[in-house]
Short mmCIF file of C-alpha atoms and ligand atoms in Angstrom, two decimals:
data_model
loop_
_atom_site.label_atom_id
_atom_site.label_comp_id
_atom_site.label_asym_id
_atom_site.label_seq_id
_atom_site.Cartn_x
_atom_site.Cartn_y
_atom_site.Cartn_z
CA UNK A 1 288.78 99.21 14.54
CA UNK A 2 289.77 95.87 15.91
CA UNK A 3 292.60 95.06 18.21
CA UNK A 4 293.29 91.49 17.10
CA UNK A 5 296.50 90.37 15.44
CA UNK A 6 297.34 92.18 12.24
CA UNK A 7 296.78 89.95 9.20
CA UNK A 8 299.51 89.70 6.55
CA UNK A 9 297.17 91.57 4.22
CA UNK A 10 296.72 94.46 6.64
CA UNK A 11 300.44 94.63 7.22
CA UNK A 12 301.13 94.71 3.50
CA UNK A 13 298.54 97.37 2.86
CA UNK A 14 299.83 99.62 5.63
CA UNK A 15 303.47 99.24 4.61
CA UNK A 16 302.66 99.88 0.99
CA UNK A 17 300.59 102.90 1.93
CA UNK A 18 303.51 104.32 3.83
CA UNK A 19 305.67 103.74 0.74
CA UNK A 20 308.33 102.09 2.85
CA UNK A 21 309.26 99.50 0.25
CA UNK A 22 308.01 97.95 -2.98
CA UNK A 23 305.55 95.08 -2.63
CA UNK A 24 306.43 91.42 -2.82
CA UNK A 25 304.47 89.22 -5.24
CA UNK A 26 302.48 87.73 -2.38
CA UNK A 27 301.51 91.17 -1.10
CA UNK A 28 300.55 92.32 -4.58
CA UNK A 29 298.30 89.28 -4.92
CA UNK A 30 296.72 90.02 -1.56
CA UNK A 31 296.01 93.63 -2.50
CA UNK A 32 294.58 92.54 -5.84
CA UNK A 33 292.35 90.08 -4.00
CA UNK A 34 291.14 92.79 -1.67
CA UNK A 35 290.50 95.11 -4.59
CA UNK A 36 288.67 92.40 -6.55
CA UNK A 37 286.67 91.47 -3.49
CA UNK A 38 285.52 95.08 -3.04
CA UNK A 39 284.46 95.25 -6.71
CA UNK A 40 282.71 91.89 -6.66
CA UNK A 41 281.05 92.72 -3.37
CA UNK A 42 279.62 95.97 -4.67
CA UNK A 43 278.37 94.24 -7.79
CA UNK A 44 276.90 91.06 -6.33
CA UNK A 45 275.86 91.72 -2.76
CA UNK A 46 272.14 91.84 -2.19
CA UNK A 47 272.46 95.00 -0.11
CA UNK A 48 272.41 98.67 -0.87
CA UNK A 49 275.93 99.91 -0.13
CA UNK A 50 277.10 103.53 -0.35
CA UNK A 51 280.59 104.73 0.42
CA UNK A 52 280.89 108.42 1.26
CA UNK A 53 283.98 110.62 1.64
CA UNK A 54 284.63 113.55 3.98
CA UNK A 55 283.35 116.04 1.39
CA UNK A 56 280.02 114.18 1.62
CA UNK A 57 280.53 112.86 -1.91
CA UNK A 58 279.56 109.41 -3.13
CA UNK A 59 282.73 107.38 -3.69
CA UNK A 60 281.13 104.10 -4.64
CA UNK A 61 277.75 102.40 -4.74
CA UNK A 62 276.58 98.79 -5.04
CA UNK A 63 274.51 97.57 -7.98
CA UNK A 64 271.62 96.72 -5.65
CA UNK A 65 271.62 100.29 -4.31
CA UNK A 66 271.47 101.63 -7.89
CA UNK A 67 268.59 99.30 -8.69
CA UNK A 68 266.59 100.13 -5.55
CA UNK A 69 267.14 103.87 -5.73
CA UNK A 70 266.70 103.99 -9.52
CA UNK A 71 270.13 105.59 -10.07
CA UNK A 72 272.83 104.70 -12.57
CA UNK A 73 276.33 104.39 -11.18
CA UNK A 74 277.91 106.73 -13.72
CA UNK A 75 275.39 109.43 -12.94
CA UNK A 76 275.89 109.47 -9.19
CA UNK A 77 279.48 108.53 -8.34
CA UNK A 78 281.53 111.59 -7.35
CA UNK A 79 278.40 113.65 -6.80
CA UNK A 80 277.56 115.29 -3.53
CA UNK A 81 275.00 113.28 -1.57
CA UNK A 82 272.70 116.29 -1.20
CA UNK A 83 272.56 116.75 -4.98
CA UNK A 84 271.38 113.17 -5.42
CA UNK A 85 268.13 113.84 -3.59
CA UNK A 86 267.18 116.56 -6.05
CA UNK A 87 264.25 118.65 -4.95
CA UNK A 88 263.56 116.64 -1.79
CA UNK A 89 263.68 118.98 1.25
CA UNK A 90 266.90 118.51 3.22
CA UNK A 91 265.20 117.40 6.41
CA UNK A 92 263.76 114.41 4.54
CA UNK A 93 267.05 113.20 3.08
CA UNK A 94 267.59 109.66 4.38
CA UNK A 95 271.37 110.22 4.47
CA UNK A 96 272.41 113.26 6.49
CA UNK A 97 275.73 115.05 6.77
CA UNK A 98 275.77 114.43 10.52
CA UNK A 99 276.72 110.90 9.55
CA UNK A 100 280.30 112.10 9.03
CA UNK A 101 280.33 113.45 12.58
CA UNK A 102 279.98 109.89 13.86
CA UNK A 103 276.17 109.70 14.22
CA UNK A 104 275.51 105.98 13.92
CA UNK A 105 272.20 104.67 12.57
CA UNK A 106 270.86 101.17 13.07
CA UNK A 107 267.69 99.88 11.44
CA UNK A 108 266.61 103.34 10.38
CA UNK A 109 263.45 102.89 8.29
CA UNK A 110 262.68 104.99 5.26
CA UNK A 111 260.54 104.75 2.13
CA UNK A 112 261.84 105.37 -1.33
CA UNK A 113 259.66 105.95 -4.36
CA UNK A 114 261.29 104.59 -7.52
CA UNK A 115 258.92 105.31 -10.41
CA UNK A 116 255.62 103.68 -9.47
CA UNK A 117 257.25 101.31 -7.03
CA UNK A 118 257.68 102.16 -3.40
CA UNK A 119 260.46 100.46 -1.49
CA UNK A 120 260.51 100.17 2.27
CA UNK A 121 264.17 100.26 3.27
CA UNK A 122 266.01 99.57 6.49
CA UNK A 123 269.32 101.35 6.83
CA UNK A 124 272.50 101.06 8.90
CA UNK A 125 275.27 103.59 8.68
CA UNK A 126 278.55 104.28 10.39
CA UNK A 127 281.88 106.01 9.85
CA UNK A 128 285.08 104.47 8.57
CA UNK A 129 288.14 105.48 10.63
CA UNK A 130 291.83 105.03 10.07
CA UNK A 131 294.05 103.46 12.68
CA UNK A 132 294.50 106.62 14.74
CA UNK A 133 290.74 107.03 14.93
CA UNK A 134 290.44 109.83 12.41
CA UNK A 135 287.31 109.70 10.31
CA UNK A 136 287.97 108.91 6.64
CA UNK A 137 284.41 108.71 5.44
CA UNK A 138 281.25 106.74 6.05
CA UNK A 139 279.31 103.82 4.72
CA UNK A 140 275.58 103.23 4.43
CA UNK A 141 274.03 99.78 4.12
CA UNK A 142 270.39 99.20 3.42
CA UNK A 143 268.05 96.34 2.73
CA UNK A 144 264.73 96.21 0.93
CA UNK A 145 262.09 95.05 3.43
CA UNK A 146 259.03 95.90 1.34
CA UNK A 147 257.79 92.31 1.39
CA UNK A 148 258.26 91.96 5.14
CA UNK A 149 256.40 95.22 5.60
CA UNK A 150 253.43 94.09 3.56
CA UNK A 151 253.40 90.80 5.46
CA UNK A 152 253.22 92.77 8.67
CA UNK A 153 250.39 94.87 7.25
CA UNK A 154 248.56 91.72 6.19
CA UNK A 155 248.73 90.39 9.72
CA UNK A 156 247.37 93.68 11.06
CA UNK A 157 244.63 93.64 8.42
CA UNK A 158 243.61 90.11 9.41
CA UNK A 159 243.45 91.21 13.04
CA UNK A 160 241.21 94.10 12.11
CA UNK A 161 239.06 91.81 9.99
CA UNK A 162 238.66 89.38 12.86
CA UNK A 163 237.55 92.26 15.10
CA UNK A 164 235.01 93.53 12.59
CA UNK A 165 233.82 89.95 12.22
CA UNK A 166 233.21 89.66 15.96
CA UNK A 167 231.29 92.92 16.11
CA UNK A 168 229.34 91.90 13.06
CA UNK A 169 228.40 88.54 14.48
CA UNK A 170 227.16 90.18 17.67
CA UNK A 171 225.04 92.90 16.12
CA UNK A 172 223.99 91.94 12.62
CA UNK A 173 221.17 89.59 13.64
CA UNK A 174 219.94 92.08 16.23
CA UNK A 175 219.67 94.74 13.53
CA UNK A 176 218.09 92.51 10.95
CA UNK A 177 215.10 91.40 13.02
CA UNK A 178 213.68 94.85 13.79
CA UNK A 179 214.40 95.83 10.19
CA UNK A 180 212.14 93.08 8.97
CA UNK A 181 209.19 94.31 11.02
CA UNK A 182 209.79 97.97 10.10
CA UNK A 183 209.84 96.95 6.45
CA UNK A 184 206.63 94.92 6.82
CA UNK A 185 204.70 97.77 8.44
CA UNK A 186 206.05 100.28 5.97
CA UNK A 187 204.79 98.16 3.08
CA UNK A 188 201.37 98.10 4.77
CA UNK A 189 201.41 101.92 5.13
CA UNK A 190 202.40 102.25 1.51
CA UNK A 191 199.41 100.20 0.42
CA UNK A 192 197.03 102.37 2.45
CA UNK A 193 198.65 105.57 1.19
CA UNK A 194 198.32 104.34 -2.40
CA UNK A 195 194.65 103.56 -1.85
CA UNK A 196 194.08 107.08 -0.52
CA UNK A 197 195.92 108.61 -3.48
CA UNK A 198 198.55 110.24 -1.27
CA UNK A 199 201.21 110.22 -4.00
CA UNK A 200 203.81 112.36 -2.23
CA UNK A 201 203.71 110.09 0.82
CA UNK A 202 203.90 106.99 -1.35
CA UNK A 203 207.06 108.41 -2.87
CA UNK A 204 208.53 108.95 0.60
CA UNK A 205 207.63 105.42 1.60
CA UNK A 206 209.45 104.16 -1.50
CA UNK A 207 212.57 106.07 -0.56
CA UNK A 208 212.37 104.64 2.96
CA UNK A 209 212.03 101.12 1.57
CA UNK A 210 215.05 101.60 -0.70
CA UNK A 211 217.11 102.85 2.21
CA UNK A 212 215.95 99.94 4.36
CA UNK A 213 217.06 97.55 1.63
CA UNK A 214 220.45 99.21 1.66
CA UNK A 215 220.78 98.70 5.41
CA UNK A 216 219.65 95.13 4.93
CA UNK A 217 222.35 94.53 2.30
CA UNK A 218 224.99 96.07 4.50
CA UNK A 219 223.97 93.89 7.41
CA UNK A 220 223.98 90.89 5.06
CA UNK A 221 227.59 91.62 4.16
CA UNK A 222 228.39 92.04 7.84
CA UNK A 223 226.98 88.60 8.51
CA UNK A 224 229.13 87.10 5.78
CA UNK A 225 232.15 88.80 7.25
CA UNK A 226 231.56 87.10 10.55
CA UNK A 227 232.29 83.41 10.44
CA UNK A 228 229.34 81.70 8.77
CA UNK A 229 227.96 79.03 11.08
CA UNK A 230 226.38 76.76 8.55
CA UNK A 231 229.04 76.19 5.93
CA UNK A 232 227.88 73.73 3.34
CA UNK A 233 230.99 72.04 2.06
CA UNK A 234 230.68 69.75 -0.93
CA UNK A 235 232.65 68.56 -3.90
CA UNK A 236 231.80 70.81 -6.81
CA UNK A 237 232.91 71.97 -10.21
CA UNK A 238 233.89 75.60 -10.56
CA UNK A 239 232.72 75.72 -14.20
CA UNK A 240 229.27 74.66 -13.03
CA UNK A 241 229.13 77.29 -10.28
CA UNK A 242 230.19 79.86 -12.85
CA UNK A 243 227.48 78.73 -15.27
CA UNK A 244 224.87 79.28 -12.57
CA UNK A 245 225.89 82.87 -11.93
CA UNK A 246 226.89 84.09 -15.38
CA UNK A 247 223.26 85.05 -16.19
CA UNK A 248 223.23 87.28 -13.07
CA UNK A 249 226.55 88.83 -14.09
CA UNK A 250 225.33 89.39 -17.66
CA UNK A 251 222.18 91.01 -16.35
CA UNK A 252 224.22 93.49 -14.34
CA UNK A 253 226.65 93.96 -17.25
CA UNK A 254 223.97 94.86 -19.78
CA UNK A 255 222.94 97.82 -17.65
CA UNK A 256 226.53 99.09 -17.75
CA UNK A 257 227.13 98.43 -21.45
CA UNK A 258 229.65 95.72 -20.64
CA UNK A 259 230.07 92.45 -22.52
CA UNK A 260 230.94 89.30 -20.62
CA UNK A 261 232.81 86.24 -21.79
CA UNK A 262 233.87 83.12 -19.98
CA UNK A 263 236.92 81.32 -21.34
CA UNK A 264 237.59 77.83 -20.17
CA UNK A 265 239.75 75.54 -22.24
CA UNK A 266 241.05 72.75 -20.02
CA UNK A 267 238.90 70.40 -17.92
CA UNK A 268 239.14 71.44 -14.26
CA UNK A 269 239.43 69.10 -11.29
CA UNK A 270 236.60 69.31 -8.75
CA UNK A 271 237.18 71.38 -5.60
CA UNK A 272 235.78 71.05 -2.10
CA UNK A 273 233.99 74.26 -1.17
CA UNK A 274 230.76 75.97 -0.22
CA UNK A 275 228.81 76.65 -3.41
CA UNK A 276 226.91 79.71 -2.19
CA UNK A 277 230.02 81.29 -0.73
CA UNK A 278 231.91 80.82 -3.97
CA UNK A 279 229.08 82.42 -5.91
CA UNK A 280 229.20 85.33 -3.53
CA UNK A 281 232.93 85.78 -4.23
CA UNK A 282 232.66 85.58 -8.02
CA UNK A 283 229.64 87.88 -8.06
CA UNK A 284 231.27 90.47 -5.82
CA UNK A 285 234.45 90.62 -7.87
CA UNK A 286 232.66 90.61 -11.23
CA UNK A 287 230.35 93.36 -9.95
CA UNK A 288 233.34 95.48 -8.91
CA UNK A 289 234.78 95.03 -12.41
CA UNK A 290 231.54 96.07 -14.05
CA UNK A 291 231.15 99.05 -11.72
CA UNK A 292 234.70 100.15 -12.55
CA UNK A 293 233.90 100.38 -16.26
CA UNK A 294 231.75 103.48 -16.26
CA UNK A 295 231.83 103.83 -20.05
CA UNK A 296 231.29 100.17 -20.76
CA UNK A 297 233.95 97.61 -21.65
CA UNK A 298 234.78 93.93 -21.45
CA UNK A 299 234.64 91.57 -18.52
CA UNK A 300 236.52 88.32 -19.17
CA UNK A 301 236.53 85.35 -16.86
CA UNK A 302 239.20 82.71 -17.39
CA UNK A 303 239.14 79.36 -15.67
CA UNK A 304 242.57 77.73 -15.41
CA UNK A 305 244.64 75.27 -13.41
CA UNK A 306 247.85 76.01 -11.59
CA UNK A 307 249.43 72.62 -11.12
CA UNK A 308 252.35 73.96 -9.10
CA UNK A 309 250.09 75.15 -6.26
CA UNK A 310 247.38 72.58 -6.94
CA UNK A 311 244.76 75.25 -7.41
CA UNK A 312 241.98 76.10 -9.79
CA UNK A 313 242.45 79.73 -10.82
CA UNK A 314 239.61 82.05 -11.70
CA UNK A 315 240.84 85.23 -13.39
CA UNK A 316 238.27 88.01 -13.53
CA UNK A 317 239.57 90.71 -15.81
CA UNK A 318 237.98 94.07 -16.60
CA UNK A 319 239.03 96.72 -19.10
CA UNK A 320 238.35 99.49 -16.59
CA UNK A 321 240.70 102.26 -15.46
CA UNK A 322 242.71 100.06 -13.07
CA UNK A 323 243.52 100.64 -9.42
CA UNK A 324 246.10 103.34 -8.57
CA UNK A 325 249.25 101.87 -7.04
CA UNK A 326 248.80 103.65 -3.73
CA UNK A 327 245.31 102.13 -3.25
CA UNK A 328 246.11 98.52 -4.14
CA UNK A 329 247.07 97.71 -0.56
CA UNK A 330 243.89 99.22 0.84
CA UNK A 331 241.14 97.68 -1.29
CA UNK A 332 240.83 94.57 0.89
CA UNK A 333 240.36 96.65 4.05
CA UNK A 334 236.88 96.53 5.51
CA UNK A 335 235.00 99.78 4.77
CA UNK A 336 237.51 100.95 2.17
CA UNK A 337 235.52 102.22 -0.76
CA UNK A 338 235.89 104.85 -3.47
CA UNK A 339 232.21 104.65 -4.43
CA UNK A 340 229.64 107.14 -3.14
CA UNK A 341 227.29 104.28 -2.26
CA UNK A 342 229.84 101.56 -1.64
CA UNK A 343 230.07 99.58 1.59
CA UNK A 344 233.74 98.69 1.18
CA UNK A 345 232.95 95.24 2.51
CA UNK A 346 232.80 93.25 -0.75
CA UNK A 347 236.47 92.43 -1.07
CA UNK A 348 237.04 91.83 2.63
CA UNK A 349 234.18 89.33 2.58
CA UNK A 350 235.69 87.65 -0.50
CA UNK A 351 239.09 87.45 1.08
CA UNK A 352 237.68 85.91 4.23
CA UNK A 353 235.72 83.28 2.37
CA UNK A 354 238.61 82.29 0.11
CA UNK A 355 241.21 82.23 2.86
CA UNK A 356 238.87 80.02 4.93
CA UNK A 357 239.00 77.58 1.99
CA UNK A 358 242.80 77.66 2.06
CA UNK A 359 242.96 79.68 -1.14
CA UNK A 360 243.93 83.25 -1.92
CA UNK A 361 243.02 86.32 -3.95
CA UNK A 362 245.57 88.37 -5.90
CA UNK A 363 245.08 91.54 -7.80
CA UNK A 364 247.09 92.84 -10.74
CA UNK A 365 246.38 96.29 -12.05
CA UNK A 366 248.80 98.06 -14.33
CA UNK A 367 247.33 101.44 -15.10
CA UNK A 368 244.68 100.11 -17.42
CA UNK A 369 242.51 97.12 -16.67
CA UNK A 370 242.42 95.00 -13.53
CA UNK A 371 242.63 91.26 -12.99
CA UNK A 372 241.56 89.58 -9.79
CA UNK A 373 242.85 86.02 -9.52
CA UNK A 374 241.07 83.72 -7.14
CA UNK A 375 242.97 80.53 -6.31
CA UNK A 376 240.97 77.63 -4.89
CA UNK A 377 242.88 74.50 -3.87
CA UNK A 378 241.78 71.16 -5.35
N1 ADP B 1 237.93 95.96 -10.73
C1 ADP B 1 238.21 97.08 -10.07
N2 ADP B 1 238.67 98.19 -10.71
C2 ADP B 1 238.95 99.31 -10.02
N3 ADP B 1 238.81 99.45 -8.68
C3 ADP B 1 238.35 98.40 -7.99
C4 ADP B 1 238.03 97.16 -8.63
N4 ADP B 1 237.62 96.30 -7.68
C5 ADP B 1 237.67 96.95 -6.51
N5 ADP B 1 238.10 98.22 -6.68
C6 ADP B 1 238.30 99.24 -5.63
O1 ADP B 1 238.22 98.59 -4.37
C7 ADP B 1 237.27 99.25 -3.54
C8 ADP B 1 236.68 98.26 -2.55
O2 ADP B 1 235.87 97.30 -3.18
P1 ADP B 1 234.78 96.52 -2.33
O3 ADP B 1 235.44 95.96 -1.11
O4 ADP B 1 234.09 95.54 -3.23
O5 ADP B 1 233.80 97.65 -1.84
P2 ADP B 1 232.77 98.53 -2.69
O6 ADP B 1 232.53 97.82 -4.00
O7 ADP B 1 231.58 98.59 -1.82
O8 ADP B 1 233.44 99.87 -2.86
C9 ADP B 1 236.30 99.87 -4.51
O9 ADP B 1 235.60 100.96 -3.94
C10 ADP B 1 237.23 100.30 -5.64
O10 ADP B 1 237.86 101.51 -5.33
MG1 MG B 2 232.18 95.78 -4.22
#
């Protein structure tokens, strides 16, 4: 309620409501305008708007609200709010009856699953009163902040990555040196054991060596995660880098019954980057694709240009099972892995390297098949 001067429109509406006299043309125009504004507003505004009456029924809803919540206007208008949330337990309903008692909400955050898409919403709600202060109903406004939320998560992820990087830098070398001498002595033992025909012990030594290699690999990935000190930046051609590693990828692919093809139709501009780091990225992502295709499949690598962002794009597509929607946000986290022997460091290393080059990595996975797109600025 405001206490300012009453506008001609307000005066007209209140007089007409009281039925004191028939409207003048000007008043009729004003009421039509107000009516049209309300309709246009609900249709066009980029906000979720719900209007609720005292019986806790939905009186009207904006198009954006329908789109975000996955409802159709005809299906929900005039229905009780509680019915609209179906089987969801009452305590989890984002809109509660207490709203009509004057409980005001500001920036109340809630998540809404619409099919496979999850919206993060921020809601305001309040009551609508008539002039004497009596409550007529309530309104709810909400905004989709999913993108803001993922931006926030990205910042947190980068912070975590930086921390892991620092720990890695401090410890990785210290671990690697003793590992090298343990490995050396173990190989010596193995030779002696072989000479003495101690087959069981030779087998154990082999297992120990395999495990040591695994630690070594892990530490290697740790080192990459920490800022590499000796970056070797040069002007290079992505197609050439790819040519150098395709044999390694094919080698890995053959073992998994996967065929590999590289498609590259337009000439690409040279980029300025570290050759070995780039190889590491392409190998890691191709390897993930191959590992995802447990029953074999196709790995396709496309080299393209995106002139709008001045980037060379490398698409690495696999015909594997895809990444479930609820995991997509996690795969770049250090140590996130779904593999029994995974380190979960591959993608975080890749992301680090590419973002250091001013590029980016995107992933698209729609139920079947996954494409990682690596953008490298030229
Ligand atoms: N092409 C892909 N298809 C399906 N899942 C993938 C793919 N690439 C990555 N992932 C998922 O991302 C996780 C993290 O990958 P990564 O960081 O390379 O670690 P790791 O390979 O050691 O598990 C994998 O465990 C897997 O669940
Ligand atoms: Mg990996």
